[in-house]
């Protein structure tokens, strides 16, 4: 299937372009980006122009930041294209619901991707936890925004979500592996005095679930989730790439593909079956944190 990539920036070049190049299902046939290009691929700077000029491209993958993404998604759906959305699927829950309604009405596929859910050990963690009683779950998610989003001021503008941009990856794993849903009861959000979104967050959910996110962390990343159960402790490390159960490292299934190749396999299946996959539960927790969170002002953040 021919596909167009929209928003050729960091994640498009790091992950989407190589995953598409390696896939037997997909041919990267066009890009839409004001400055970004992929060598050897037809480049448009305007979405409407691409949708009009290339009716043979039936699928569009949107790699823009969340705030500008809605208008592009709506235009693609209105033009009868199947749409794949980078995480988070939108800047608000309302716009995600609106896209799902539009996709259903247009009869096209829509996929809210959560790349961290495709990490090597996440399915195995979910399977192990399915028949356990969870006493406690704690997320420890710390990384350096300067390394992962160098100079990307949109992260700190309204709708950019701040530390929830990486934190939502942890929440996407949490909502996949927990046997029963939880909801947020309180939060503390640390806003740099010169920015519109938080750089750190402490979250408390029902049923012993908690999280700490920090985006101003120096040194090696912590992307860990520890789950205490009636059968002992399961820990996911490195964003779900590794799993330890009661002190024993667990091996990953043989031949497992990377996160983005797995997402593109799922998109190929959705298009083949006409499916819509819009699980918004990670975004719902983020929205709750912004609604319930206590605001703490911390020193200014500069790159
Ligand atoms: P980015 O490089 O800052 O932005 C991607 C591209 O979107 C830009 O190169 C730009 O291309 C276009 N764009 C930016 N603002 C725009 C606007 N206002 N209107 C139209 N186009 C705009 O961001 P990114 O790091 O790739 O992140 C994009 C999405 O991927 C985010 O939702 C993020 O959460 C997700 N993601 C990022 C990473 C990561 O490691 N960075 C990892 C996983 C997922 P043009 O200027 O050429 O139009």
Short mmCIF file of C-alpha atoms and ligand atoms in Angstrom, two decimals:
data_model
loop_
_atom_site.label_atom_id
_atom_site.label_comp_id
_atom_site.label_asym_id
_atom_site.label_seq_id
_atom_site.Cartn_x
_atom_site.Cartn_y
_atom_site.Cartn_z
CA UNK A 1 0.00 0.00 0.00
CA UNK A 2 1.14 3.48 -0.76
CA UNK A 3 1.39 5.79 2.23
CA UNK A 4 2.16 9.47 2.80
CA UNK A 5 4.07 10.74 5.84
CA UNK A 6 3.01 14.11 7.17
CA UNK A 7 5.31 16.16 9.43
CA UNK A 8 8.82 15.06 8.54
CA UNK A 9 10.68 15.81 11.75
CA UNK A 10 12.48 13.85 14.46
CA UNK A 11 10.21 10.86 14.91
CA UNK A 12 9.38 10.55 11.21
CA UNK A 13 13.07 10.31 10.33
CA UNK A 14 14.14 8.27 13.39
CA UNK A 15 11.42 5.62 13.21
CA UNK A 16 8.72 5.94 10.53
CA UNK A 17 10.93 6.19 7.45
CA UNK A 18 13.15 3.17 8.34
CA UNK A 19 10.13 1.08 9.43
CA UNK A 20 8.31 1.77 6.16
CA UNK A 21 11.46 1.07 4.12
CA UNK A 22 11.84 -2.34 5.80
CA UNK A 23 8.16 -3.32 5.49
CA UNK A 24 6.79 -5.56 2.73
CA UNK A 25 3.34 -3.95 3.22
CA UNK A 26 4.15 -0.29 2.60
CA UNK A 27 5.61 2.04 0.01
CA UNK A 28 6.42 5.57 1.15
CA UNK A 29 4.97 7.44 -1.82
CA UNK A 30 4.88 11.08 -0.66
CA UNK A 31 5.66 13.42 2.20
CA UNK A 32 3.87 16.56 3.36
CA UNK A 33 6.06 18.89 5.38
CA UNK A 34 6.93 22.55 5.20
CA UNK A 35 10.67 21.87 5.38
CA UNK A 36 11.19 18.14 5.89
CA UNK A 37 11.98 15.82 2.97
CA UNK A 38 12.84 12.17 2.43
CA UNK A 39 15.33 11.58 -0.32
CA UNK A 40 13.77 10.04 -3.44
CA UNK A 41 10.18 10.57 -2.27
CA UNK A 42 7.78 13.09 -3.83
CA UNK A 43 7.57 16.06 -1.44
CA UNK A 44 4.57 18.35 -0.91
CA UNK A 45 4.40 21.34 1.40
CA UNK A 46 0.61 21.48 1.40
CA UNK A 47 -1.75 18.71 2.54
CA UNK A 48 -4.67 19.58 0.24
CA UNK A 49 -2.32 19.62 -2.73
CA UNK A 50 -1.06 16.12 -1.90
CA UNK A 51 -4.57 14.76 -1.29
CA UNK A 52 -5.70 16.15 -4.66
CA UNK A 53 -2.59 15.22 -6.66
CA UNK A 54 -2.17 11.69 -5.33
CA UNK A 55 -5.53 9.86 -5.22
CA UNK A 56 -3.52 6.61 -5.44
CA UNK A 57 -2.24 7.16 -1.87
CA UNK A 58 -4.98 5.75 0.35
CA UNK A 59 -3.20 5.94 3.73
CA UNK A 60 -1.70 8.89 5.61
CA UNK A 61 0.53 8.71 8.69
CA UNK A 62 0.61 11.89 10.77
CA UNK A 63 3.87 12.58 12.66
CA UNK A 64 3.19 16.20 13.58
CA UNK A 65 3.03 17.46 17.16
CA UNK A 66 -0.46 17.08 18.68
CA UNK A 67 -1.79 20.63 18.31
CA UNK A 68 -1.50 21.03 14.51
CA UNK A 69 -2.39 17.36 13.88
CA UNK A 70 -6.20 17.59 14.06
CA UNK A 71 -6.64 19.79 10.98
CA UNK A 72 -4.47 17.44 8.91
CA UNK A 73 -6.31 14.37 10.19
CA UNK A 74 -9.71 15.87 9.46
CA UNK A 75 -8.65 16.85 5.93
CA UNK A 76 -7.32 13.34 5.26
CA UNK A 77 -10.49 11.65 6.52
CA UNK A 78 -12.67 14.06 4.53
CA UNK A 79 -10.68 13.04 1.46
CA UNK A 80 -11.45 9.38 2.18
CA UNK A 81 -7.98 8.41 3.41
CA UNK A 82 -7.14 5.97 6.21
CA UNK A 83 -5.24 7.74 9.00
CA UNK A 84 -2.56 6.72 11.48
CA UNK A 85 -1.87 9.10 14.37
CA UNK A 86 1.40 9.47 16.34
CA UNK A 87 0.94 9.58 20.09
CA UNK A 88 -0.72 11.41 21.75
CA UNK A 89 -3.59 11.10 19.25
CA UNK A 90 -4.67 14.70 19.77
CA UNK A 91 -4.32 17.75 21.95
CA UNK A 92 -7.72 17.14 23.57
CA UNK A 93 -10.11 14.25 24.11
CA UNK A 94 -12.83 16.10 22.21
CA UNK A 95 -10.83 16.31 19.02
CA UNK A 96 -9.96 12.60 19.24
CA UNK A 97 -13.64 11.71 19.64
CA UNK A 98 -14.46 14.01 16.73
CA UNK A 99 -11.92 12.23 14.51
CA UNK A 100 -13.32 8.82 15.47
CA UNK A 101 -16.84 9.98 14.58
CA UNK A 102 -15.62 11.40 11.26
CA UNK A 103 -13.74 8.20 10.41
CA UNK A 104 -16.76 6.04 11.19
CA UNK A 105 -18.97 8.25 9.01
CA UNK A 106 -16.44 8.20 6.16
CA UNK A 107 -15.85 4.44 6.43
CA UNK A 108 -12.07 4.81 6.78
CA UNK A 109 -9.64 3.32 9.28
CA UNK A 110 -8.21 5.38 12.11
CA UNK A 111 -5.41 4.25 14.42
CA UNK A 112 -4.33 6.00 17.63
CA UNK A 113 -0.87 4.48 17.95
CA UNK A 114 0.87 3.98 21.29
CA UNK A 115 4.38 2.90 20.36
CA UNK A 116 5.41 1.97 23.91
CA UNK A 117 2.68 -0.67 24.01
CA UNK A 118 4.63 -2.49 21.30
CA UNK A 119 7.82 -2.76 23.41
CA UNK A 120 9.14 -6.33 23.60
CA UNK A 121 7.86 -7.38 27.04
CA UNK A 122 4.58 -5.47 27.34
CA UNK A 123 2.35 -8.27 26.00
CA UNK A 124 4.14 -10.75 28.28
CA UNK A 125 3.63 -8.47 31.30
CA UNK A 126 -0.06 -8.17 30.51
CA UNK A 127 -0.40 -11.94 30.19
CA UNK A 128 1.43 -12.59 33.51
CA UNK A 129 -0.64 -10.00 35.38
CA UNK A 130 -3.99 -11.13 33.96
CA UNK A 131 -4.74 -13.58 36.82
CA UNK A 132 -2.86 -11.76 39.62
CA UNK A 133 -4.09 -9.39 42.29
CA UNK A 134 -2.22 -6.11 41.96
CA UNK A 135 -1.37 -4.51 45.33
CA UNK A 136 0.77 -1.64 44.00
CA UNK A 137 2.06 -0.25 40.72
CA UNK A 138 4.64 2.53 40.51
CA UNK A 139 5.92 4.26 37.39
CA UNK A 140 9.33 5.95 37.48
CA UNK A 141 9.78 7.79 34.15
CA UNK A 142 12.69 10.20 33.95
CA UNK A 143 14.51 11.50 30.89
CA UNK A 144 16.15 14.64 29.56
CA UNK A 145 13.93 16.73 27.29
CA UNK A 146 17.07 18.31 25.83
CA UNK A 147 18.11 14.91 24.49
CA UNK A 148 14.74 13.61 23.25
CA UNK A 149 13.10 16.86 22.06
CA UNK A 150 16.04 19.17 21.38
CA UNK A 151 14.81 22.74 20.94
CA UNK A 152 11.16 21.64 20.43
CA UNK A 153 9.40 24.56 22.08
CA UNK A 154 5.98 23.17 21.11
CA UNK A 155 6.31 20.74 24.03
CA UNK A 156 6.11 23.68 26.41
CA UNK A 157 3.31 25.55 24.59
CA UNK A 158 -0.38 24.97 25.47
CA UNK A 159 -1.37 21.52 24.15
CA UNK A 160 2.24 20.35 24.02
CA UNK A 161 1.68 18.44 27.27
CA UNK A 162 5.17 18.96 28.72
CA UNK A 163 6.38 15.95 30.69
CA UNK A 164 3.21 14.09 29.74
CA UNK A 165 4.63 13.76 26.23
CA UNK A 166 6.96 10.99 27.51
CA UNK A 167 4.78 10.21 30.53
CA UNK A 168 1.87 9.21 28.32
CA UNK A 169 4.07 6.39 27.02
CA UNK A 170 4.19 4.97 30.55
CA UNK A 171 0.44 5.48 30.91
CA UNK A 172 -0.12 3.64 27.62
CA UNK A 173 1.76 0.64 29.04
CA UNK A 174 -0.02 0.91 32.39
CA UNK A 175 -3.45 0.92 30.77
CA UNK A 176 -2.49 -2.10 28.70
CA UNK A 177 -1.04 -4.31 31.45
CA UNK A 178 -3.31 -3.61 34.45
CA UNK A 179 -6.01 -6.26 34.78
CA UNK A 180 -8.55 -3.66 36.01
CA UNK A 181 -8.88 0.05 35.23
CA UNK A 182 -7.86 2.76 37.72
CA UNK A 183 -8.43 6.49 37.75
CA UNK A 184 -6.52 9.50 38.98
CA UNK A 185 -7.29 10.91 42.43
CA UNK A 186 -4.66 13.63 42.80
CA UNK A 187 -1.61 15.10 41.08
CA UNK A 188 1.15 17.64 41.61
CA UNK A 189 2.39 19.34 38.44
CA UNK A 190 5.62 21.37 38.38
CA UNK A 191 5.50 24.23 35.86
CA UNK A 192 8.72 26.14 35.06
CA UNK A 193 7.88 29.80 35.69
CA UNK A 194 8.56 30.67 32.01
CA UNK A 195 6.60 27.74 30.45
CA UNK A 196 2.97 26.71 29.83
CA UNK A 197 3.28 22.96 30.52
CA UNK A 198 4.75 20.93 33.39
CA UNK A 199 8.29 19.58 33.46
CA UNK A 200 7.57 17.10 36.26
CA UNK A 201 4.49 15.38 37.65
CA UNK A 202 3.52 13.19 40.58
CA UNK A 203 0.33 11.23 40.07
CA UNK A 204 -1.76 9.18 42.48
CA UNK A 205 -4.41 6.83 41.13
CA UNK A 206 -6.87 4.52 42.85
CA UNK A 207 -5.85 1.00 43.93
CA UNK A 208 -2.22 1.65 44.88
CA UNK A 209 -1.13 3.02 41.49
CA UNK A 210 1.25 5.98 41.31
CA UNK A 211 3.68 7.67 38.93
CA UNK A 212 6.60 10.08 38.94
CA UNK A 213 7.57 11.80 35.67
CA UNK A 214 10.58 14.10 35.35
CA UNK A 215 11.79 15.68 32.10
CA UNK A 216 14.76 17.54 33.56
CA UNK A 217 16.70 14.41 34.45
CA UNK A 218 20.42 14.14 33.72
CA UNK A 219 22.15 10.85 33.04
CA UNK A 220 20.72 7.50 31.96
CA UNK A 221 16.95 7.39 31.52
CA UNK A 222 14.63 5.63 33.97
CA UNK A 223 11.66 4.09 32.14
CA UNK A 224 10.53 1.62 34.79
CA UNK A 225 7.20 0.22 36.00
CA UNK A 226 7.15 -1.92 39.14
CA UNK A 227 4.06 -4.00 39.93
CA UNK A 228 3.64 -5.73 43.30
CA UNK A 229 1.16 -8.59 43.21
CA UNK A 230 -0.04 -11.57 45.26
CA UNK A 231 2.49 -13.67 43.28
CA UNK A 232 5.49 -11.35 43.72
CA UNK A 233 6.98 -8.40 41.85
CA UNK A 234 7.06 -7.77 38.12
CA UNK A 235 9.25 -4.93 36.84
CA UNK A 236 9.37 -3.54 33.33
CA UNK A 237 12.61 -1.72 32.54
CA UNK A 238 13.78 0.35 29.58
CA UNK A 239 10.25 1.33 28.57
CA UNK A 240 9.03 -2.28 28.42
CA UNK A 241 11.99 -3.73 26.55
CA UNK A 242 13.02 -5.81 29.60
CA UNK A 243 10.98 -7.65 32.24
CA UNK A 244 12.09 -9.07 35.59
CA UNK A 245 9.74 -11.28 37.65
CA UNK A 246 10.72 -12.01 41.26
CA UNK A 247 14.35 -11.21 40.44
CA UNK A 248 14.53 -13.37 37.28
CA UNK A 249 15.10 -11.71 33.91
CA UNK A 250 12.52 -12.92 31.36
CA UNK A 251 13.45 -13.62 27.75
CA UNK A 252 11.60 -11.92 24.90
CA UNK A 253 9.75 -14.00 22.30
CA UNK A 254 12.00 -14.94 19.37
CA UNK A 255 11.78 -12.86 16.21
CA UNK A 256 9.83 -10.00 17.77
CA UNK A 257 9.91 -6.83 15.64
CA UNK A 258 10.54 -3.28 16.92
CA UNK A 259 7.82 -0.93 18.15
CA UNK A 260 7.24 0.98 14.91
CA UNK A 261 7.34 -2.02 12.53
CA UNK A 262 4.68 -3.59 14.79
CA UNK A 263 2.56 -0.42 14.60
CA UNK A 264 2.74 -0.44 10.80
CA UNK A 265 1.76 -4.15 10.73
CA UNK A 266 -1.28 -3.27 12.83
CA UNK A 267 -2.15 -0.36 10.53
CA UNK A 268 -1.97 -2.70 7.51
CA UNK A 269 -4.41 -5.05 9.27
CA UNK A 270 -6.75 -2.21 10.24
CA UNK A 271 -6.87 -0.97 6.65
CA UNK A 272 -7.49 -4.52 5.40
CA UNK A 273 -10.40 -4.99 7.82
CA UNK A 274 -11.72 -1.41 7.84
CA UNK A 275 -11.08 -1.15 11.59
CA UNK A 276 -10.86 1.81 13.96
CA UNK A 277 -8.55 1.59 16.98
CA UNK A 278 -8.88 4.70 19.14
CA UNK A 279 -8.11 3.68 22.71
CA UNK A 280 -7.94 7.05 24.46
CA UNK A 281 -7.39 5.79 28.02
CA UNK A 282 -3.79 7.13 28.35
CA UNK A 283 -4.91 10.59 27.17
CA UNK A 284 -7.86 10.50 29.59
CA UNK A 285 -5.46 10.15 32.53
CA UNK A 286 -3.44 13.12 31.27
CA UNK A 287 -6.59 15.22 30.93
CA UNK A 288 -7.56 14.26 34.49
CA UNK A 289 -4.11 15.32 35.74
CA UNK A 290 -4.52 18.76 34.15
CA UNK A 291 -8.03 19.03 35.70
CA UNK A 292 -7.17 17.81 39.19
CA UNK A 293 -3.50 18.69 39.49
CA UNK A 294 -2.08 21.05 42.05
CA UNK A 295 0.21 23.56 40.30
CA UNK A 296 3.69 24.20 41.67
CA UNK A 297 5.94 26.84 40.10
CA UNK A 298 9.59 25.84 39.67
CA UNK A 299 12.64 27.70 38.28
CA UNK A 300 12.60 28.64 34.56
CA UNK A 301 13.50 26.06 31.92
CA UNK A 302 15.84 26.93 29.07
CA UNK A 303 17.43 24.70 26.47
P1 LIG B 1 9.11 17.64 15.65
O1 LIG B 1 10.32 17.07 15.02
O2 LIG B 1 9.23 18.91 16.41
O3 LIG B 1 7.92 17.87 14.62
C1 LIG B 1 7.63 17.03 13.55
C2 LIG B 1 7.34 17.86 12.31
O4 LIG B 1 6.03 18.40 12.38
C3 LIG B 1 8.24 19.07 12.16
O5 LIG B 1 9.46 18.71 11.58
C4 LIG B 1 7.41 20.01 11.31
O6 LIG B 1 7.72 19.76 9.96
C5 LIG B 1 5.98 19.60 11.62
N1 LIG B 1 5.36 20.65 12.43
C6 LIG B 1 5.75 21.10 13.64
N2 LIG B 1 4.93 22.07 14.06
C7 LIG B 1 4.02 22.25 13.09
C8 LIG B 1 2.91 23.12 12.93
N3 LIG B 1 2.57 24.00 13.88
N4 LIG B 1 2.18 23.01 11.80
C9 LIG B 1 2.49 22.12 10.85
N5 LIG B 1 3.54 21.28 10.95
C10 LIG B 1 4.29 21.34 12.05
O7 LIG B 1 8.43 16.57 16.64
P2 LIG B 1 8.71 15.01 16.84
O8 LIG B 1 9.71 14.81 17.92
O9 LIG B 1 8.91 14.33 15.53
O10 LIG B 1 7.30 14.60 17.49
C11 LIG B 1 6.12 14.54 16.72
C12 LIG B 1 5.14 13.62 17.40
O11 LIG B 1 5.77 12.33 17.57
C13 LIG B 1 4.76 14.09 18.82
O12 LIG B 1 3.41 13.86 19.04
C14 LIG B 1 5.62 13.22 19.73
O13 LIG B 1 5.00 12.97 20.97
C15 LIG B 1 5.73 11.93 18.93
N6 LIG B 1 6.93 11.15 19.25
C16 LIG B 1 8.16 11.77 19.33
C17 LIG B 1 9.27 11.02 19.71
C18 LIG B 1 10.65 11.63 19.83
O14 LIG B 1 11.59 10.92 20.27
N7 LIG B 1 10.88 12.88 19.47
C19 LIG B 1 9.12 9.66 20.01
C20 LIG B 1 7.88 9.06 19.86
C21 LIG B 1 6.79 9.82 19.48
P3 LIG B 1 7.78 20.99 8.89
O15 LIG B 1 8.35 22.17 9.61
O16 LIG B 1 8.66 20.46 7.81
O17 LIG B 1 6.36 21.19 8.48
#
